[in-house]
Tab-separated table of C-alpha atoms and ligand atoms in Angstrom:
chain	number	residue	atom	x	y	z
M	1462	MET	CA	-0.056	-0.041	-0.164
M	1463	ARG	CA	1.283	3.464	-0.634
M	1464	ASP	CA	0.701	7.151	0.450
M	1465	ALA	CA	1.950	10.472	-1.368
M	1466	ILE	CA	5.447	10.157	0.247
M	1467	SER	CA	6.218	6.706	-0.546
M	1468	SER	CA	4.514	6.682	-4.160
M	1469	LEU	CA	6.935	9.734	-4.492
M	1470	ILE	CA	10.018	8.064	-3.296
M	1471	GLY	CA	9.507	4.851	-5.101
M	1472	ALA	CA	9.276	6.982	-8.399
M	1473	TYR	CA	12.483	9.040	-7.846
M	1474	ASP	CA	14.249	5.974	-6.571
M	1475	ALA	CA	13.285	3.615	-9.700
M	1476	THR	CA	15.513	6.253	-11.707
M	1477	GLY	CA	18.143	6.807	-9.157
M	1478	LYS	CA	17.120	10.545	-8.761
M	1479	TYR	CA	17.142	13.225	-5.987
M	1480	PHE	CA	13.840	14.849	-5.426
M	1481	ASP	CA	13.706	17.759	-8.062
M	1482	ARG	CA	11.614	20.917	-8.041
M	1483	ASP	CA	8.409	19.110	-9.118
M	1484	ALA	CA	9.040	16.566	-6.398
M	1485	ILE	CA	9.367	19.034	-3.642
M	1486	ASP	CA	6.035	21.114	-4.936
M	1487	THR	CA	4.137	17.797	-4.515
M	1488	LEU	CA	5.199	17.106	-1.121
M	1489	LYS	CA	4.601	21.040	-0.115
M	1490	SER	CA	1.051	20.828	-1.344
M	1491	TYR	CA	0.722	17.397	0.499
M	1492	PHE	CA	2.109	19.015	3.873
M	1493	ALA	CA	0.019	21.977	3.213
M	1494	THR	CA	-3.310	19.859	3.344
M	1495	GLY	CA	-2.134	17.729	5.957
M	1496	SER	CA	-4.042	18.935	8.783
M	1497	ALA	CA	-7.216	19.445	6.933
M	1498	ARG	CA	-7.051	15.554	5.450
M	1499	LEU	CA	-6.763	14.648	9.037
M	1500	ALA	CA	-9.794	16.887	10.114
M	1501	ALA	CA	-11.997	15.742	6.906
M	1502	SER	CA	-11.048	12.141	8.031
M	1503	SER	CA	-11.945	12.735	11.698
M	1504	ALA	CA	-15.193	14.041	10.691
M	1505	ILE	CA	-15.948	11.420	8.510
M	1506	THR	CA	-15.380	8.871	11.158
M	1507	ALA	CA	-17.419	10.793	13.620
M	1508	ASN	CA	-20.141	10.901	11.112
M	1509	ALA	CA	-20.038	7.748	9.044
M	1510	ALA	CA	-23.164	5.982	10.319
M	1511	SER	CA	-25.216	9.134	9.472
M	1512	ILE	CA	-23.720	9.797	6.304
M	1513	VAL	CA	-24.218	6.401	4.633
M	1514	ARG	CA	-28.187	6.127	6.104
M	1515	LYS	CA	-28.949	9.468	4.686
M	1516	SER	CA	-27.004	9.027	1.389
M	1517	GLY	CA	-28.644	5.506	0.974
M	1518	THR	CA	-32.204	7.110	1.629
M	1519	GLN	CA	-31.038	10.099	-1.152
M	1520	LEU	CA	-30.119	7.236	-3.477
M	1521	PHE	CA	-33.102	5.268	-3.051
M	1522	GLU	CA	-35.404	8.219	-3.605
M	1523	GLU	CA	-33.509	9.230	-6.717
M	1524	VAL	CA	-33.255	5.621	-8.088
M	1525	PRO	CA	-36.544	4.095	-6.296
M	1526	ASP	CA	-36.444	0.921	-8.796
M	1527	LEU	CA	-33.557	-0.333	-6.846
M	1528	ILE	CA	-35.560	-1.185	-3.958
M	1529	ARG	CA	-38.831	-2.382	-5.754
M	1530	PRO	CA	-39.372	-6.021	-6.627
M	1531	GLY	CA	-36.528	-6.872	-9.204
M	1532	GLY	CA	-34.326	-4.277	-7.801
M	1533	ASN	CA	-31.061	-5.106	-6.859
M	1534	ALA	CA	-31.144	-3.444	-3.434
M	1535	TYR	CA	-34.857	-5.156	-3.073
M	1536	THR	CA	-35.024	-7.553	0.082
M	1537	THR	CA	-33.645	-6.842	3.579
M	1538	ARG	CA	-30.462	-8.778	2.764
M	1539	ARG	CA	-29.318	-7.049	-0.422
M	1540	PHE	CA	-30.581	-3.497	1.018
M	1541	ALA	CA	-28.210	-4.128	3.805
M	1542	ALA	CA	-25.406	-5.427	1.553
M	1543	CYS	CA	-25.809	-1.861	-0.488
M	1544	LEU	CA	-25.406	0.086	2.507
M	1545	ARG	CA	-22.601	-1.955	3.730
M	1546	ASP	CA	-20.831	-1.508	0.131
M	1547	MET	CA	-21.354	2.277	0.676
M	1548	ASP	CA	-20.071	2.177	4.171
M	1549	TYR	CA	-16.950	0.407	2.502
M	1550	TYR	CA	-16.393	3.241	0.166
M	1551	LEU	CA	-16.840	5.970	2.956
M	1552	ARG	CA	-14.242	4.218	5.119
M	1553	TYR	CA	-11.570	3.737	2.365
M	1554	ALA	CA	-12.185	7.086	1.481
M	1555	SER	CA	-11.201	8.153	4.677
M	1556	TYR	CA	-7.940	6.191	4.457
M	1557	ALA	CA	-7.264	7.563	1.101
M	1558	LEU	CA	-7.657	11.001	2.323
M	1559	VAL	CA	-4.948	10.721	4.947
M	1560	ALA	CA	-2.842	8.936	2.513
M	1561	GLY	CA	-2.799	11.111	-0.050
M	1562	ASP	CA	-2.720	8.598	-2.547
M	1563	ASN	CA	-5.325	6.067	-4.082
M	1564	ASN	CA	-3.418	3.176	-4.049
M	1565	VAL	CA	-5.193	1.855	-0.971
M	1566	LEU	CA	-8.558	2.141	-3.028
M	1567	ASP	CA	-6.868	0.072	-6.062
M	1568	GLU	CA	-5.421	-2.663	-3.554
M	1569	ARG	CA	-8.294	-2.990	-1.126
M	1570	VAL	CA	-11.450	-2.018	-2.988
M	1571	LEU	CA	-11.635	-1.796	-6.672
M	1572	GLN	CA	-9.693	-4.620	-7.488
M	1573	GLY	CA	-12.238	-7.448	-8.943
M	1574	LEU	CA	-15.082	-5.208	-7.892
M	1575	ARG	CA	-16.704	-4.397	-11.291
M	1576	GLU	CA	-16.308	-8.489	-12.232
M	1577	THR	CA	-17.956	-9.077	-8.732
M	1578	TYR	CA	-20.677	-6.566	-9.212
M	1579	ASN	CA	-21.509	-7.626	-12.667
M	1580	SER	CA	-21.615	-11.336	-11.850
M	1581	LEU	CA	-24.348	-10.289	-9.370
M	1582	GLY	CA	-26.030	-7.903	-11.113
M	1583	VAL	CA	-25.278	-4.951	-8.727
M	1584	PRO	CA	-25.892	-2.183	-11.123
M	1585	ILE	CA	-22.606	0.357	-11.671
M	1586	GLY	CA	-24.206	3.746	-12.481
M	1587	PRO	CA	-26.465	3.767	-9.160
M	1588	THR	CA	-23.362	2.674	-7.077
M	1589	VAL	CA	-21.498	5.678	-8.736
M	1590	GLN	CA	-24.265	8.008	-7.958
M	1591	GLY	CA	-24.218	6.735	-4.377
M	1592	ILE	CA	-20.508	7.424	-4.162
M	1593	GLN	CA	-21.225	11.029	-5.602
M	1594	ILE	CA	-23.861	11.696	-2.764
M	1595	MET	CA	-21.704	10.566	-0.015
M	1596	LYS	CA	-19.069	12.850	-1.711
M	1597	GLN	CA	-21.414	15.870	-1.467
M	1598	ALA	CA	-22.363	15.047	1.766
M	1599	VAL	CA	-19.023	14.849	2.871
M	1600	MET	CA	-18.126	18.327	1.498
M	1601	ASP	CA	-20.923	19.842	3.130
M	1602	LEU	CA	-19.806	18.463	6.485
M	1603	VAL	CA	-16.374	19.665	5.971
M	1604	GLY	CA	-17.259	22.818	4.649
M	1605	ASP	CA	-14.682	22.368	1.447
M	1606	SER	CA	-14.964	21.346	-1.907
M	1607	ALA	CA	-11.355	21.175	-2.662
M	1608	ASP	CA	-9.804	18.595	-5.191
M	1609	TRP	CA	-8.181	16.661	-2.397
M	1610	LEU	CA	-11.170	16.189	-0.859
M	1611	ALA	CA	-13.333	15.143	-3.853
M	1612	ALA	CA	-10.366	13.119	-5.156
M	1613	PRO	CA	-10.855	9.590	-3.482
M	1614	PHE	CA	-14.507	9.633	-4.219
M	1615	ASP	CA	-14.164	10.630	-7.805
M	1616	TYR	CA	-11.405	8.139	-8.300
M	1617	MET	CA	-13.501	5.206	-7.135
M	1618	CYS	CA	-16.471	6.393	-9.651
M	1619	ARG	CA	-14.117	6.715	-12.628
M	1620	GLU	CA	-12.564	3.233	-12.065
M	1621	LEU	CA	-15.667	1.458	-11.407
M	1622	SER	CA	-17.306	3.251	-14.435
M	1623	GLU	CA	-14.144	2.433	-16.837
M	1624	LYS	CA	-14.667	-0.044	-19.377
M	1625	ASN	CA	-18.013	-0.971	-18.127
M	1626	ILE	CA	-19.961	1.425	-20.546
Q	454	LIG	C1	-13.903	-3.490	1.136
Q	454	LIG	C2	-14.086	-3.883	-0.339
Q	454	LIG	C3	-14.993	-4.978	-0.455
Q	454	LIG	C4	-16.228	-4.412	-1.596
Q	454	LIG	C5	-16.396	-2.921	-2.266
Q	454	LIG	C6	-17.247	-5.352	-1.645
Q	454	LIG	C7	-18.249	-5.441	-2.113
Q	454	LIG	C8	-19.373	-6.166	-2.619
Q	454	LIG	N1	-20.561	-6.150	-2.683
Q	454	LIG	C9	-21.356	-7.566	-2.778
Q	454	LIG	C10	-22.734	-7.426	-3.057
Q	454	LIG	C11	-23.672	-6.659	-2.902
Q	454	LIG	N2	-23.458	-5.166	-3.357
Q	454	LIG	C12	-24.848	-4.591	-3.593
Q	454	LIG	C13	-24.997	-3.254	-3.612
Q	454	LIG	C14	-25.803	-2.510	-4.461
Q	454	LIG	N3	-26.872	-2.796	-5.024
Q	454	LIG	C15	-27.633	-1.725	-5.416
Q	454	LIG	O1	-28.788	-1.979	-6.032
Q	454	LIG	C16	-26.965	-0.633	-4.922
Q	454	LIG	C17	-26.932	0.349	-6.398
Q	454	LIG	C18	-25.653	-0.728	-4.247
Q	454	LIG	C19	-25.620	-0.046	-3.265
Q	454	LIG	C20	-24.829	1.259	-3.252
Q	454	LIG	C21	-25.825	-5.815	-3.594
Q	454	LIG	C22	-27.343	-5.559	-3.287
Q	454	LIG	C23	-25.143	-6.680	-3.054
Q	454	LIG	C24	-25.785	-8.187	-3.048
Q	454	LIG	C25	-26.046	-8.687	-4.308
Q	454	LIG	C26	-26.716	-10.113	-4.154
Q	454	LIG	O2	-26.061	-10.908	-3.354
Q	454	LIG	O3	-27.393	-10.708	-4.786
Q	454	LIG	C27	-20.288	-8.176	-2.975
Q	454	LIG	C28	-20.635	-9.877	-2.934
Q	454	LIG	C29	-20.524	-10.691	-1.739
Q	454	LIG	C30	-21.451	-10.252	-0.617
Q	454	LIG	O4	-22.460	-10.107	-0.750
Q	454	LIG	O5	-20.852	-9.378	0.612
Q	454	LIG	C31	-19.204	-7.698	-2.614
Q	454	LIG	C32	-17.667	-8.486	-2.711
Q	454	LIG	N4	-16.949	-6.229	-0.598
Q	454	LIG	C33	-15.639	-6.098	-0.250
Q	454	LIG	O6	-14.975	-6.807	0.728
């Protein structure tokens, strides 16, 4: 698993280079957002249950077919599985925010996920919509809409959507 610093060291070490101007700028911006990243992550931790519950409710309002007979989140078991998945996305986003790197999402969340979803008929579009709703909820909570805050959510949406459309 990589974070902003280990990724950079890996890349520079691979070619035997000292950190150059670009590397220092990358590190500076990581450190400059450091305490804001920690604050965002701990705000998510403190509000995770309510973010997931409210975002789920909003998703099912926007796409009511999901919880109607024939919908993928219909039945108590699948409804619960859907909210559990949303909780996974939120928790791993809170890790990625601190790491300043999306590698944890690749390794722990996204690997093989599209295949699993496709084989179970879990629809990708509404899943992406659910992640976007949580992104907005987190931005509202933190009172910030910076790129670094959106990044893990957008990354999961992009990777889930890719090659599937
Ligand atoms: C930490 C990394 C990780 C992820 C991401 C993960 C996802 C994940 N979601 C699953 C199922 C599922 N995922 C959903 C989710 C949804 N259905 C909808 O209609 C909505 C759009 C959406 C919620 C937003 C549902 C309903 C199931 C159960 C499908 C079934 O068993 O038929 C499954 C199949 C096994 C199981 O049911 O537990 C996996 C592996 N598991 C993991 O370990």
